[in-house]
């Protein structure tokens, strides 16, 4: 069971930035679909673990986010025994993913980094 | 040593997923072979299969479970639940702790593999789906059965191509006989109807484009099927004590390897596996009244198997009924041995021999009574089920009356 996950871009650069409304909505939609929940059950402050997400749910949601936004997200395994990817150098600073808004913020900054904004 | 019986059977088959539908179709020789509609066929020469029609995962699983289980694992879980239900066997915590789960399977989650590779190579996707491995791993079916039913004893998968299920059930039988497991859920499952798999079988020139006609001179090859069958195996004393209905007693299990050709079967190898099963059952060839043949409907299998039967049974072969269920069920690879053992068990229980359907023309090179087209009421004391796999791996189970 993953209680919290840390995200960073694959270059090891910490992803930060404000999310815009469209991104937030899309992220909510993807999380709701991944957890098979009505989207109304998600607020900006909802934490994934509150929704009962397990490690497979989380990697699938991250995959859907990557597909949707054309970005690449590295998951730090944390407690998950399924994710065996070793820690890569330069991953010291990481954003802890807590809430839906946090996830949207990370996604937004990765999208901006990609487009060079 | 325990005597071991079959007290529960669950099937998911091209001719229905209740035992009643399954057995009626076999006895009537009503074939489950029909148009292949599960996958696009534009690029295939093969347009037929024995597919499990109308299987709705949502009728059996939560959305989350349905999403995580490939079709081959779904079949196994549905069949396993049905076997336990059929046996009316209460699996207590204590019993579950040591209960064995042994599932035969040929090729894992081919639907997942095929869809994944289409995306990866065909559509240049950057990443594979995160559930690819848990869905397609060959042991997923055994694991999901164990998870679903809470069975926590010895659990594993046997992969010996078309003999997988027979090897799996045979090993489970020995475990229960030896007291290594108090009960066992054993059988086989397969769901390999994908464009990639069908193409690969086409390349081997083994597939029929019309239908499957085992032992018939105008045979045209095998037809791929799918499905699952699972059995509850338990000690005879335990079954009798709880007043269970018993289909058949498992008497013997034999295995052998041809050690010759990777695809062409060898009569000596098949014969040695049948003899080993008889030896394990402490029975003589003359005690057997019915053999459910491997009978794929390829010229090599049918002739070699007929020769193997002659070697084992000698002149008794003239009085032996031999039929293939593959004209009805198609060839479901890793599940075939389980579905066919169900046919053999039901033959013993009902004292009825299911026919070889689609039979049109005797083949002088198949010197056996293949019970053409029409079922037969007959005294059946012992029945055997043969599975001869690619790779020359043979497995045979001998059953007796309950």
PDB file of C-alpha atoms in Angstrom, chain A residues 10 36 52 54 56-57 59-60 63-64 66-67 71-73, chain B residues 63-65 67-68 119 125-131 134-135:
ATOM      1  CA  UNK A  10      12.736  12.303 -15.053  1.00  0.00           C
ATOM      2  CA  UNK A  36     -14.072   4.085 -10.155  1.00  0.00           C
ATOM      3  CA  UNK A  52      -8.670   3.823  -0.673  1.00  0.00           C
ATOM      4  CA  UNK A  54      -3.703   1.037  -3.478  1.00  0.00           C
ATOM      5  CA  UNK A  56      -1.759  -0.596  -8.447  1.00  0.00           C
ATOM      6  CA  UNK A  57      -4.396   2.154  -8.561  1.00  0.00           C
ATOM      7  CA  UNK A  59       0.595   3.493 -10.896  1.00  0.00           C
ATOM      8  CA  UNK A  60      -2.353   3.232 -13.233  1.00  0.00           C
ATOM      9  CA  UNK A  63       0.143   6.140 -16.347  1.00  0.00           C
ATOM     10  CA  UNK A  64      -3.127   7.743 -17.435  1.00  0.00           C
ATOM     11  CA  UNK A  66       1.334  10.555 -18.542  1.00  0.00           C
ATOM     12  CA  UNK A  67      -0.693   9.442 -21.540  1.00  0.00           C
ATOM     13  CA  UNK A  71       4.633  13.884 -19.711  1.00  0.00           C
ATOM     14  CA  UNK A  72       6.866  11.513 -17.839  1.00  0.00           C
ATOM     15  CA  UNK A  73       6.550  10.994 -14.114  1.00  0.00           C
TER      16      UNK A  73
ATOM     17  CA  UNK B  63     -15.187  -3.528 -11.723  1.00  0.00           C
ATOM     18  CA  UNK B  64     -11.800  -3.442 -10.036  1.00  0.00           C
ATOM     19  CA  UNK B  65     -11.362  -7.230 -10.142  1.00  0.00           C
ATOM     20  CA  UNK B  67     -10.072  -4.825 -14.712  1.00  0.00           C
ATOM     21  CA  UNK B  68      -7.171  -6.616 -13.043  1.00  0.00           C
ATOM     22  CA  UNK B 119       0.064  -0.310 -28.672  1.00  0.00           C
ATOM     23  CA  UNK B 125       3.235   3.940 -27.473  1.00  0.00           C
ATOM     24  CA  UNK B 126       5.984   4.991 -25.150  1.00  0.00           C
ATOM     25  CA  UNK B 127       4.962   2.857 -22.220  1.00  0.00           C
ATOM     26  CA  UNK B 128       3.243  -0.417 -21.526  1.00  0.00           C
ATOM     27  CA  UNK B 129       0.099  -0.494 -19.424  1.00  0.00           C
ATOM     28  CA  UNK B 130       0.982  -0.728 -15.725  1.00  0.00           C
ATOM     29  CA  UNK B 131      -1.201  -3.782 -15.179  1.00  0.00           C
ATOM     30  CA  UNK B 134      -0.124  -8.861 -13.162  1.00  0.00           C
ATOM     31  CA  UNK B 135      -2.661  -9.565 -15.898  1.00  0.00           C
TER      32      UNK B 135
END
